[in-house]
Coordinates of C-alpha atoms and ligand atoms in Angstrom, one line a residue:
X44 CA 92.1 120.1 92.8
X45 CA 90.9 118.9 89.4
X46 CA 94.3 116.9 88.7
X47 CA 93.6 116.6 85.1
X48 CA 96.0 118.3 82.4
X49 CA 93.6 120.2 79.8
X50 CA 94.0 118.2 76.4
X51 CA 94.3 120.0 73.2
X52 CA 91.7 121.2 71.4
X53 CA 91.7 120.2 67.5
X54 CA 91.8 122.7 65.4
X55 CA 92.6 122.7 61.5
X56 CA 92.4 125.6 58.9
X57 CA 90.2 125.2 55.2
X58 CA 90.8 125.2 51.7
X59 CA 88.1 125.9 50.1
X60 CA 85.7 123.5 47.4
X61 CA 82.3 121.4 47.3
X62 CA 83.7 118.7 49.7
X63 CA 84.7 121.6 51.6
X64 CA 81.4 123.0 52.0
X65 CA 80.6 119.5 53.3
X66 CA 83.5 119.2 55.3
X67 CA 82.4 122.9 57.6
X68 CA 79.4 121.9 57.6
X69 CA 79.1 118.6 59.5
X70 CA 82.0 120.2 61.5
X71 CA 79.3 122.7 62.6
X72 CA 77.2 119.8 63.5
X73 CA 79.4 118.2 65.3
X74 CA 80.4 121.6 67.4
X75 CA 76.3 122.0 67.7
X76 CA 76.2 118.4 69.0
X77 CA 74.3 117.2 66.0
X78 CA 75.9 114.1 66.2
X79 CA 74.1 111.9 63.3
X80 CA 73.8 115.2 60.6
X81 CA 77.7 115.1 61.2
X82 CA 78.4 111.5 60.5
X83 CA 76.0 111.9 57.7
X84 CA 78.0 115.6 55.8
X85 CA 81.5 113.9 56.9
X86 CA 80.6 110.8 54.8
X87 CA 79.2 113.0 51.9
X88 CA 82.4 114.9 52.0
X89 CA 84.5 112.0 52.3
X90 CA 82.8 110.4 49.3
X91 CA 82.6 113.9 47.2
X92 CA 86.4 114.5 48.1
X93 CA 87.3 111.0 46.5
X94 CA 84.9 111.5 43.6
X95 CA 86.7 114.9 43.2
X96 CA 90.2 113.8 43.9
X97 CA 90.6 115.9 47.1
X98 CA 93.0 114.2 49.0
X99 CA 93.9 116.9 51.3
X100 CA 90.0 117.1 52.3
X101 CA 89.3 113.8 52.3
X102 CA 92.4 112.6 54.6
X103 CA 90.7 115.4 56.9
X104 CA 87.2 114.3 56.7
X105 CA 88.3 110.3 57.4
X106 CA 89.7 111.7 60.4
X107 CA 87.4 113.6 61.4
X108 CA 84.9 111.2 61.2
X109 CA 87.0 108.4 63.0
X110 CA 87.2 110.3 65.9
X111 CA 83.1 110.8 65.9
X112 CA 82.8 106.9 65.8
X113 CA 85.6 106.4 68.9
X114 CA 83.3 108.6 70.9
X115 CA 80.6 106.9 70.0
X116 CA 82.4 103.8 71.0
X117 CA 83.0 102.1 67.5
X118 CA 86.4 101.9 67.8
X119 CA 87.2 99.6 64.9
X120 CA 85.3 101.7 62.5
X121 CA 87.4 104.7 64.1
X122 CA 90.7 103.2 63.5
X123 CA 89.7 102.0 60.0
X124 CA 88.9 105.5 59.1
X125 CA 91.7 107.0 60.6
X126 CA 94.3 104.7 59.2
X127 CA 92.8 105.4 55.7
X128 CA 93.3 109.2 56.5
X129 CA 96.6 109.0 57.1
X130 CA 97.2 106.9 53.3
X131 CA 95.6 109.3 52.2
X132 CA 97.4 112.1 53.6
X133 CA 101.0 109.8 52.8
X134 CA 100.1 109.3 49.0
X135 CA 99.7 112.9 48.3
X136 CA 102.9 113.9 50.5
X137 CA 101.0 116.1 53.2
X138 CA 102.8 115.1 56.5
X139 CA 100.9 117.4 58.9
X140 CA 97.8 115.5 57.7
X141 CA 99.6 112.3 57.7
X142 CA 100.9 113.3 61.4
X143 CA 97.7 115.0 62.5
X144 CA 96.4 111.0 61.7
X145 CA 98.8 109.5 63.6
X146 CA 98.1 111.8 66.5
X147 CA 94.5 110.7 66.4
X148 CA 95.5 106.8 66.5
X149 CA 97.7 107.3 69.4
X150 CA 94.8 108.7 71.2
X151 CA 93.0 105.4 70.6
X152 CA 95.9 103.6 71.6
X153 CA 95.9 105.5 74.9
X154 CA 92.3 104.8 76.1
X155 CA 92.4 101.8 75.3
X156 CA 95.5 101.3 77.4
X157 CA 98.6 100.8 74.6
X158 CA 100.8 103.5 76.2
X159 CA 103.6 102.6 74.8
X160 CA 101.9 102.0 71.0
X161 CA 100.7 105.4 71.7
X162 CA 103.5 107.1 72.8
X163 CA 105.6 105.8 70.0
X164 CA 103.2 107.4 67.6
X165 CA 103.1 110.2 69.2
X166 CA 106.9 110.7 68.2
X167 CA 106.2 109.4 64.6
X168 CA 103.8 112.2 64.8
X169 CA 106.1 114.6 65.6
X170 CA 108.6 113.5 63.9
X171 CA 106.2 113.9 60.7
X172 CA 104.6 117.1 61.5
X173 CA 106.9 119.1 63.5
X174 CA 107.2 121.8 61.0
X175 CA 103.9 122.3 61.8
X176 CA 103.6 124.5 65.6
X177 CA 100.0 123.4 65.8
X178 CA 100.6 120.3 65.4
X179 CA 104.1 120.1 67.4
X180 CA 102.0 122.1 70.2
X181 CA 99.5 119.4 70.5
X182 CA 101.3 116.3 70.8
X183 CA 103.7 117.7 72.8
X184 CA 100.9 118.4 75.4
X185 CA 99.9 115.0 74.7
X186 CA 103.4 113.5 76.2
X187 CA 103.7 115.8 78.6
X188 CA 100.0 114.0 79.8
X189 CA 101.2 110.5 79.5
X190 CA 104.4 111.1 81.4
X191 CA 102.7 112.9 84.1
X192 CA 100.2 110.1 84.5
X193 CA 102.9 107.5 85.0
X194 CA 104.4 110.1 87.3
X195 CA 107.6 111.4 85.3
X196 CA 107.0 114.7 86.4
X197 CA 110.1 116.3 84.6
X198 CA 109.7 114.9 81.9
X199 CA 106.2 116.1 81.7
X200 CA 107.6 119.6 82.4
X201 CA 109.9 119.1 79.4
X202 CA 106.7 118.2 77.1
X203 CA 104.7 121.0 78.3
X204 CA 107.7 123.9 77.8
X205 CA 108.0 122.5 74.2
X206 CA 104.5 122.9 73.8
X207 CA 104.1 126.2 75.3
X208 CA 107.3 127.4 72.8
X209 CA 104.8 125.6 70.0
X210 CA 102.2 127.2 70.4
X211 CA 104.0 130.7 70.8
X212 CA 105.5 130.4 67.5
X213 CA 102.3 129.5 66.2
X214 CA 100.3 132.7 68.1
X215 CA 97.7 130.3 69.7
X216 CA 97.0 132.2 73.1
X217 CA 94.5 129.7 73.6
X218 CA 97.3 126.7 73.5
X219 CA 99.8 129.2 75.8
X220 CA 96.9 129.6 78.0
X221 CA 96.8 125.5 78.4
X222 CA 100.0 125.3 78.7
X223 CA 100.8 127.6 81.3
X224 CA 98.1 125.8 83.2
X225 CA 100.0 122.6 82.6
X226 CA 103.1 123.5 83.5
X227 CA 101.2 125.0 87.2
X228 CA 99.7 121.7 87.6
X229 CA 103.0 120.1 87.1
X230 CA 105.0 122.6 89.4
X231 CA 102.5 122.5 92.4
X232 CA 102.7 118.7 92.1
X233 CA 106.9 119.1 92.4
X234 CA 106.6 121.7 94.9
X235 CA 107.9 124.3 93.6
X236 CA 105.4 127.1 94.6
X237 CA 106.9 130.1 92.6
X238 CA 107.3 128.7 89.6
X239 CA 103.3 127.2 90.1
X240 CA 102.2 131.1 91.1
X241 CA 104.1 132.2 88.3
X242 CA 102.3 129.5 85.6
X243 CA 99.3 129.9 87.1
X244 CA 99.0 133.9 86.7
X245 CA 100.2 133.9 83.2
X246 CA 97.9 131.3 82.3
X247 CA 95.2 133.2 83.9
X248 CA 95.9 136.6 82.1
X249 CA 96.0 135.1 78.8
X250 CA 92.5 133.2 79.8
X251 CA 91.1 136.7 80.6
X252 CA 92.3 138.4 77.2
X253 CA 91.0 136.0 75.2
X254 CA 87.3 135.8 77.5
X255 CA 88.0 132.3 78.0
X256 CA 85.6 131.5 80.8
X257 CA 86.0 128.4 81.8
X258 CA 90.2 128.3 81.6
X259 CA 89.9 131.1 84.1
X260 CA 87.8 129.3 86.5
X261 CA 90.4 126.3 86.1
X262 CA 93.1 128.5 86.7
X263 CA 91.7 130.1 89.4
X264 CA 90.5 126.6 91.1
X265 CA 94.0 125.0 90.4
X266 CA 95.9 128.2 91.4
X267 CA 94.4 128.6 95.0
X268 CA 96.1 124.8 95.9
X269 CA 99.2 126.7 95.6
X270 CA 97.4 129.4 98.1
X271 CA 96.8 126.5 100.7
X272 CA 100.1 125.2 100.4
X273 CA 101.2 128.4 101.1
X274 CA 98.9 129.3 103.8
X275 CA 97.1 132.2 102.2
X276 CA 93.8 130.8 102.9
X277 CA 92.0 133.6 102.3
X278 CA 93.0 134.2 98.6
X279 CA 92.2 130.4 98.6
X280 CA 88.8 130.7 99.2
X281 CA 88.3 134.0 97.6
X282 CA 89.6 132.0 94.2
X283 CA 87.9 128.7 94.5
X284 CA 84.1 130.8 95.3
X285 CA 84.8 132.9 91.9
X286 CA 85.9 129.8 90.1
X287 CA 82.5 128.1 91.8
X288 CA 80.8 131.3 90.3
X289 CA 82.5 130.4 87.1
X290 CA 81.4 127.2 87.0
X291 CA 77.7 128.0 88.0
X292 CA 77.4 129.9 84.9
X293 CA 78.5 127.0 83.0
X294 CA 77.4 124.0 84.2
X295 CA 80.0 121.6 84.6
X296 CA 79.6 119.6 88.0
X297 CA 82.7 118.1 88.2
X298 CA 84.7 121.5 88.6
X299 CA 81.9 122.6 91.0
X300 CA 82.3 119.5 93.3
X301 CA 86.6 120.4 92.9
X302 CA 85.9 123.8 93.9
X303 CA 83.8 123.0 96.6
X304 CA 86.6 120.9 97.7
X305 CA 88.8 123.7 97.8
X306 CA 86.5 125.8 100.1
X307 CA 86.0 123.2 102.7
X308 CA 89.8 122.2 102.9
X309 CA 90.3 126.0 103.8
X310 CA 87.4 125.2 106.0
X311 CA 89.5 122.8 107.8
X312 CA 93.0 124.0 107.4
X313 CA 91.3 127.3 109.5
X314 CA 89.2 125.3 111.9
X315 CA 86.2 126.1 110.7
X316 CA 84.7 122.5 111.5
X317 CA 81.0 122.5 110.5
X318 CA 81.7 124.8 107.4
X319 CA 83.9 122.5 106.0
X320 CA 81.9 119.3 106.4
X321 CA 79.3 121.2 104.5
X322 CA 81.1 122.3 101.8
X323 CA 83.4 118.7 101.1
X324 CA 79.7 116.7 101.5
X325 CA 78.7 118.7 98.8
X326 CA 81.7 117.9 96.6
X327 CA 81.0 114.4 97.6
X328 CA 77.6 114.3 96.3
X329 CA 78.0 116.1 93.1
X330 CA 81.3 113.8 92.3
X331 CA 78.8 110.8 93.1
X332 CA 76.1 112.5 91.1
X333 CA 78.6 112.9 87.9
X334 CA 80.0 109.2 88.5
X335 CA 83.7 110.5 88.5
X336 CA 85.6 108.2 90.5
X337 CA 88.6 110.3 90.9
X338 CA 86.5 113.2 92.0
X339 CA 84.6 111.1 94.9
X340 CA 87.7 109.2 95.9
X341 CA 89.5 112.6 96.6
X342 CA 86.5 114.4 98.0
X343 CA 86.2 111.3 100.6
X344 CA 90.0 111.5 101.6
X345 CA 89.3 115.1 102.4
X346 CA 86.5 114.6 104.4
X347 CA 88.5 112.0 106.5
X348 CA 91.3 114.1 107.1
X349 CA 88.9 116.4 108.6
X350 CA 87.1 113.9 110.8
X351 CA 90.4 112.5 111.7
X352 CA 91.3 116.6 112.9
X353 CA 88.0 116.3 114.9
X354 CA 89.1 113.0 116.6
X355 CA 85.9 111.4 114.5
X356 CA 88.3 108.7 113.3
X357 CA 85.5 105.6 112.7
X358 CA 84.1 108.3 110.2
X359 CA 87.6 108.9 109.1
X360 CA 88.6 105.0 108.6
X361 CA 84.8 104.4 106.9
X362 CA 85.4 107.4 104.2
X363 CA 88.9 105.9 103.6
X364 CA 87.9 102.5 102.8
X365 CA 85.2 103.8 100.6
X366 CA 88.2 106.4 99.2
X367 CA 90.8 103.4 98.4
X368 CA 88.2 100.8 97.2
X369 CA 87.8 103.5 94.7
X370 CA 91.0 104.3 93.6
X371 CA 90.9 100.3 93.0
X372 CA 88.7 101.0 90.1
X373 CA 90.8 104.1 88.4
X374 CA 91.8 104.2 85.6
X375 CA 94.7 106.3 84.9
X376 CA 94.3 106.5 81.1
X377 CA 90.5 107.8 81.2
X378 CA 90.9 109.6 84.4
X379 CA 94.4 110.9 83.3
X380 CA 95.9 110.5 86.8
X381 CA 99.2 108.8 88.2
X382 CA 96.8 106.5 90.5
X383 CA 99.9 105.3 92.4
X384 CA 101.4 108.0 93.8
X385 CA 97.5 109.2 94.8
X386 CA 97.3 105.6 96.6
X387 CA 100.2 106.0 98.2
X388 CA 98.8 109.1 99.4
X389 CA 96.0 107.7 100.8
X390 CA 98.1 105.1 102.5
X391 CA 99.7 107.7 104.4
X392 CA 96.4 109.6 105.6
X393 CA 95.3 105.9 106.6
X394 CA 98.3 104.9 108.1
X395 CA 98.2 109.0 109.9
X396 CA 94.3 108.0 111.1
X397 CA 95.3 104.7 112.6
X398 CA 97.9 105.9 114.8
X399 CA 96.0 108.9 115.8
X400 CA 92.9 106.4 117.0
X401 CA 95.6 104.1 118.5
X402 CA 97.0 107.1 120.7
X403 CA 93.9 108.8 121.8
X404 CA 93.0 104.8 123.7
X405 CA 96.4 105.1 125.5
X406 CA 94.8 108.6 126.8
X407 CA 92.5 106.8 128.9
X408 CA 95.4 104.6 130.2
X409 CA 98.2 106.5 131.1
X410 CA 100.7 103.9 131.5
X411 CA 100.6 103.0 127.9
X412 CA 101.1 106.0 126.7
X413 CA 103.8 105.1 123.2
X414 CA 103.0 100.7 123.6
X415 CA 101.2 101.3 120.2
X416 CA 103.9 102.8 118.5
X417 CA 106.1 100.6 120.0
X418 CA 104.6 97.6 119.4
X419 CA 103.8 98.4 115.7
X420 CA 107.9 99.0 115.5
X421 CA 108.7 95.4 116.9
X422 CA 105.7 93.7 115.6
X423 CA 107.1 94.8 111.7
X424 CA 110.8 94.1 112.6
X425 CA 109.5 90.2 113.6
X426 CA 107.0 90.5 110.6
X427 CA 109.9 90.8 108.4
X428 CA 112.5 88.3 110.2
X429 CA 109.8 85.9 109.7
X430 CA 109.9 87.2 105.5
X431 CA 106.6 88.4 105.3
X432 CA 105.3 90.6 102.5
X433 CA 104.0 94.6 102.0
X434 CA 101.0 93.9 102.7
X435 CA 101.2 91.8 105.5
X436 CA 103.3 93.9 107.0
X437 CA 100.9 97.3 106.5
X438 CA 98.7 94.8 108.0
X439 CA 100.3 94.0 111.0
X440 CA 101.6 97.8 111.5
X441 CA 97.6 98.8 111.4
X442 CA 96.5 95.8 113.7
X443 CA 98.8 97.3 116.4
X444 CA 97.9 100.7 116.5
X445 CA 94.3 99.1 116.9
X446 CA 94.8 96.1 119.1
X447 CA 94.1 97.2 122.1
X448 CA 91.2 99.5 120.6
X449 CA 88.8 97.8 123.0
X450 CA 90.1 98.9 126.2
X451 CA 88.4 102.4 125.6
X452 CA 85.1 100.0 127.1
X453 CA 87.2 99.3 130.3
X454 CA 86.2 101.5 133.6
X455 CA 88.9 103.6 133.9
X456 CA 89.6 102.8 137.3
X457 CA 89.6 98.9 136.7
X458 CA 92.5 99.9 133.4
X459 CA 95.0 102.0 135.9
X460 CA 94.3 99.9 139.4
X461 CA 97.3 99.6 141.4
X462 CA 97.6 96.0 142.7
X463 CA 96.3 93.0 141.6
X464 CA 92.7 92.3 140.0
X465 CA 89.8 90.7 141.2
X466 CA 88.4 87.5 139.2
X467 CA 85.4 89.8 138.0
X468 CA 87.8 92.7 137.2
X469 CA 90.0 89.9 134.9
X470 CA 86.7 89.0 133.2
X471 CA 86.1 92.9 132.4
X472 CA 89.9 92.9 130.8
X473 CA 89.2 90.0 129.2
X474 CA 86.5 91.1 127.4
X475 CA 88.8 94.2 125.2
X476 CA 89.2 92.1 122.3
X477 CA 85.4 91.2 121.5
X478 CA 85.0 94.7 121.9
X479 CA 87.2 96.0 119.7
X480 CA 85.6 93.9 117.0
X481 CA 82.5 94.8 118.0
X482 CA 83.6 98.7 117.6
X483 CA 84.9 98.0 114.0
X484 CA 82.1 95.7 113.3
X485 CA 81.0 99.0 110.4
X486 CA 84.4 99.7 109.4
X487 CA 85.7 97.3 106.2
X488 CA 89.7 97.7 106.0
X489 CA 91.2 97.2 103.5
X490 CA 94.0 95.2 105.1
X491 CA 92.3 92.2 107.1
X492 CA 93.0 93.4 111.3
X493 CA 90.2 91.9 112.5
X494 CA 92.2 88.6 113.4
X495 CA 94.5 90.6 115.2
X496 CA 92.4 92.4 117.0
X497 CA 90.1 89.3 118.7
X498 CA 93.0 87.0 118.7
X499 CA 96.2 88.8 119.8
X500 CA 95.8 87.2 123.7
X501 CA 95.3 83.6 122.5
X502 CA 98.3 81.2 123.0
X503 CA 99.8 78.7 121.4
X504 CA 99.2 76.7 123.9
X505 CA 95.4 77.2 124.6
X506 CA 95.7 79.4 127.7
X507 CA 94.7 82.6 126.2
X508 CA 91.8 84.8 125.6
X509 CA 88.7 85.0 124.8
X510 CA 88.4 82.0 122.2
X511 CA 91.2 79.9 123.8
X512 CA 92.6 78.6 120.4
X513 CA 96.2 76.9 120.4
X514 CA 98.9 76.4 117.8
X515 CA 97.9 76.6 114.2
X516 CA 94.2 77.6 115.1
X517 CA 96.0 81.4 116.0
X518 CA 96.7 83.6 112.8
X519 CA 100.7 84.2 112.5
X520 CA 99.7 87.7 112.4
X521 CA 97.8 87.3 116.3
X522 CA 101.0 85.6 117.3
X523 CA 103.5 88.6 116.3
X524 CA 101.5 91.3 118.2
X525 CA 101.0 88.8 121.1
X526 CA 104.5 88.4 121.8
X527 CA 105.4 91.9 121.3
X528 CA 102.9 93.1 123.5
X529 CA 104.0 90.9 126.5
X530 CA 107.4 92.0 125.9
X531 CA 106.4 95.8 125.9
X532 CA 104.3 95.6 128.5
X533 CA 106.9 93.7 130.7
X534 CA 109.1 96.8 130.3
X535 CA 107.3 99.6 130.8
X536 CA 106.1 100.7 133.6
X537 CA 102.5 99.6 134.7
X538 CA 99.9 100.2 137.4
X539 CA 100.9 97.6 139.2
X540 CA 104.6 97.0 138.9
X541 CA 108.3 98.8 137.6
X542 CA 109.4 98.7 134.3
X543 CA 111.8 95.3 133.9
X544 CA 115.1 95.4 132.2
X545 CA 115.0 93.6 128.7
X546 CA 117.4 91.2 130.2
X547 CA 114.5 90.3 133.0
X548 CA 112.2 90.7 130.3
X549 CA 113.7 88.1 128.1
X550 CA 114.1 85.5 131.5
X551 CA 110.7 86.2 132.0
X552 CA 109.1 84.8 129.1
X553 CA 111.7 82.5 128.5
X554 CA 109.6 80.3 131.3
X555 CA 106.4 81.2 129.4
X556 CA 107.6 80.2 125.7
X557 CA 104.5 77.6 125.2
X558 CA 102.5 80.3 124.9
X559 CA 103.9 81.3 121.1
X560 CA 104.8 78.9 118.2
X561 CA 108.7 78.2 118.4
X562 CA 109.7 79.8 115.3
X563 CA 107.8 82.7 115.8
X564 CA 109.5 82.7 119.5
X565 CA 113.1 82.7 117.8
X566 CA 112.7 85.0 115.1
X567 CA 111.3 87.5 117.9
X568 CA 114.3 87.3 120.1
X569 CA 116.6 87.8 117.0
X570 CA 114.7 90.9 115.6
X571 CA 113.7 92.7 118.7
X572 CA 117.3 92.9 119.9
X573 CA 117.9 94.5 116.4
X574 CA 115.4 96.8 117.1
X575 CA 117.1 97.8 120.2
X576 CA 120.2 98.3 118.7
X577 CA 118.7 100.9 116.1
X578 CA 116.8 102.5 119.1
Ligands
LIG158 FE1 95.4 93.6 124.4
LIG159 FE1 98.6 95.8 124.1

């Protein structure tokens, strides 16, 4: 879904004059992409207005012209010409002008990352200008995109209604049109599917009577992530090819690589395996091709949702380290997206991968079936007796659905034999922790497992596996999972023994407490019986 709200289009009516003349016609440059000609007539008309006394004009052309120089990243110049449009536009008592200046300034402010500088102009501006529906429709789209991208959904709604009921009274279709979109965007992102449908199609009709091309692609794009979260995968796909179509015509990658997205996450939702990975490797390489971040960080999460559905989860982890290194480099002002609620998103799908990888090893050891769930559950109950952080904790709840990752190396027959184990059989088990390694040797995580994973049999005093470190040498993180995994694996039922009662349990490592550092030891036997009690 291209998550962006479309921004508002400037617009401004004439009067007429020589600095006029000037004015339309380095506007027509400008629309023409002439980008130099335009500088060049909006200085000749800014110079003819003040020659001539044209305020009006020449408060237009100083903005105009401000905004030219911000995209051509001079933004002092920009804001010097912009401030003087909007003396301009004060001394002579024309507060749309004035306001329509302010609006531009608290663009600046918002690229550059002053969102509250920007918002507060933005309600000068309105405050100014709000006779003005043009204006009034404008910056009210523009709040609505600054509180949707700090995730204040409802109050972006609020933003987007007042626009849409500006740009009514002012009989811009082309504004409703946006709107309507906005307010889709805004309801699919709130769940609430019928009032999305409902934007959606309006926007779409209005899009259509106007011949507004590319808003119907949009609309049709956006509209059919409604149809998938309503199952109607057909209408899905049938949108996101014509909005494809749509966007052949015209050029613009980025919405291609969205809508082929949207076609291979219908792919997936209907099984169609192979179709899908065509169509989201596609979107991956046109987002990498138009250097949207965004765009290849949500492409990537897609694609490992649909390895992780076709159990290829070291493709699914690889894609979601790429996916949240990524989002590490968004920038929600230029990329006009709340990037925390789409990390915590990815977070999920991560966390979602990790236990599905954890849970297909217990399939080839069918008395573990549930230790890595339970283990992670203990494991982050001792993480945070012992008052470790977030992120530590995240770490050690992903180290434990992988710990044992290794095993899936181990003959089956030597992992379920009944009865003790021979020396060489030992030196098999023994080997599950360099072999996990080695199997995540490619994969870079974002959270640091890899100490967990070699070092979770090692004991505190030195008797443990397969580097034979002791006390401070083992990571606190290696120690939690160790003592957790002894204590679920003592009651549960194995190969080669009954399940123990907690209370044997406990006796039973009582005699073995050099093997974990004492405070980790007491803080274990406080949490886990707290975890028994929420059980
Ligand atoms: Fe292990
Ligand atoms: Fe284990």
């Amino acid at each position: 879904m291209s998550d962006q709200p479309i921004p508002p289009q400037a617009e401004r009516a004439q009067t007429t004059g020589s600095a006029v003349e000037l004015l339309q016609q380095a506007r027509a440059h400008e629309r023409a992409g002439a980008m130099t000609e335009a500088v060049q007539c909006y200085q000749a008309a800014i110079d003819r207005a003040d020659q001539d006394g044209q305020r009006g004009v020449l408060a237009e052309a100083l903005r105009r012209l401000g905004v030219v120089h911000h995209h051509r990243d001079q933004p002092v110049l920009a804001r010097g010409l912009c401030q003087r449009s909007f003396q301009a536009a004060t001394e002579i008592g024309d507060v749309v002008l004035a306001a329509e200046a302010l609006n531009a300034l608290a663009g600046f402010d918002f690229e550059g990352g002053l969102i509250e500088a920007a918002r507060e102009k933005f309600y000068q501006a309105l405050e100014l200008g709000g006779a003005s529906p043009e204006l009034r429709g404008r910056t009210e789209q523009n709040l609505g995109i600054l509180a949707n991208i700090q995730g204040g959904l409802i109050e972006a709604l609020t933003h987007y209604q007042r626009s849409l009921e500006a740009f009514e009274s002012a009989g811009d279709e082309r504004g409703c049109a946006i709107a309507y979109h906005n307010l889709g965007m805004v309801s699919a992102d709130r769940d609430l599917w019928d009032d999305a449908d409902r934007y959606f199609r309006l926007s779409f009709e209005i899009a259509q009577r106007i011949g507004d091309i590319h808003l119907q692609g949009l609309g049709l794009l956006n509209h059919s992530e409604v149809h998938i979260a309503r199952q109607r995968y057909d209408q899905a796909r049938q949108n996101a090819e014509t909005a494809l179509g749509i966007f052949d015509q015209l050029g613009p990658k980025l919405d291609k690589a969205d809508a082929y997205k949207v076609i291979g996450r219908v792919y997936r939702e209907t099984g169609r395996h192979a179709l899908a990975e065509s169509r989201l490797r596609s979107a991956i390489d046109l987002a990498v091709s138009t250097g949207s971040i965004l765009s290849e960080a949500e492409a990537d999460r897609e694609m490992a949702l649909l390895y992780q559905s076709m159990g290829r989860n070291q493709e699914a982890l690889r894609l979601l380290n790429a996916a949240h290194r990524l989002f590490g480099r968004l920038d929600a002002r230029v990329d006009l997206v709340d990037v925390s609620t789409k990390v915590g998103r990815l977070e999920e799908t991560y966390l979602a991968v990790v236990r599905d990888w954890g849970q297909s090893i217990e399939s080839s050891d069918s008395y573990t079936f549930g230790h890595c769930e339970r283990v992670a559950g203990y494991a982050v109950a001792l993480a945070g007796e012992l008052g470790l952080d977030e992120q530590q904790r995240t770490t050690i709840r992903i180290g434990a659905y992988l710990h044992d990752l290794g095993k899936v190396r181990i003959p089956h027959e030597i992992l379920n034999k009944p009865g003790g184990l021979t020396p060489e059989e030992f030196r098999v088990i023994k080997m599950h922790p360099v072999w996990g390694l080695e199997l995540l040797a490619t994969v870079e995580f974002p959270w640091d497992i890899k100490p967990i994973i070699r070092w979770h049999h090692e004991k505190h005093d030195g008797s443990g596996y397969p580097d034979r470190l002791r006390g401070e040498e083992i990571p606190i993180n290696a120690q939690i999972i160790c003592i957790v995994d002894v204590f679920d694996a003592l009651t549960t039922t194995r190969s080669y023994r009954p399940a123990m009662s907690r209370g044997e349990a406990f006796l039973k490592m009582e005699e073995s407490r050099g093997w974990w550092r004492p405070d980790v030891y007491q803080a274990f036997l406080r949490s886990v019986n707290r975890v028994a009690e929420a059980a």
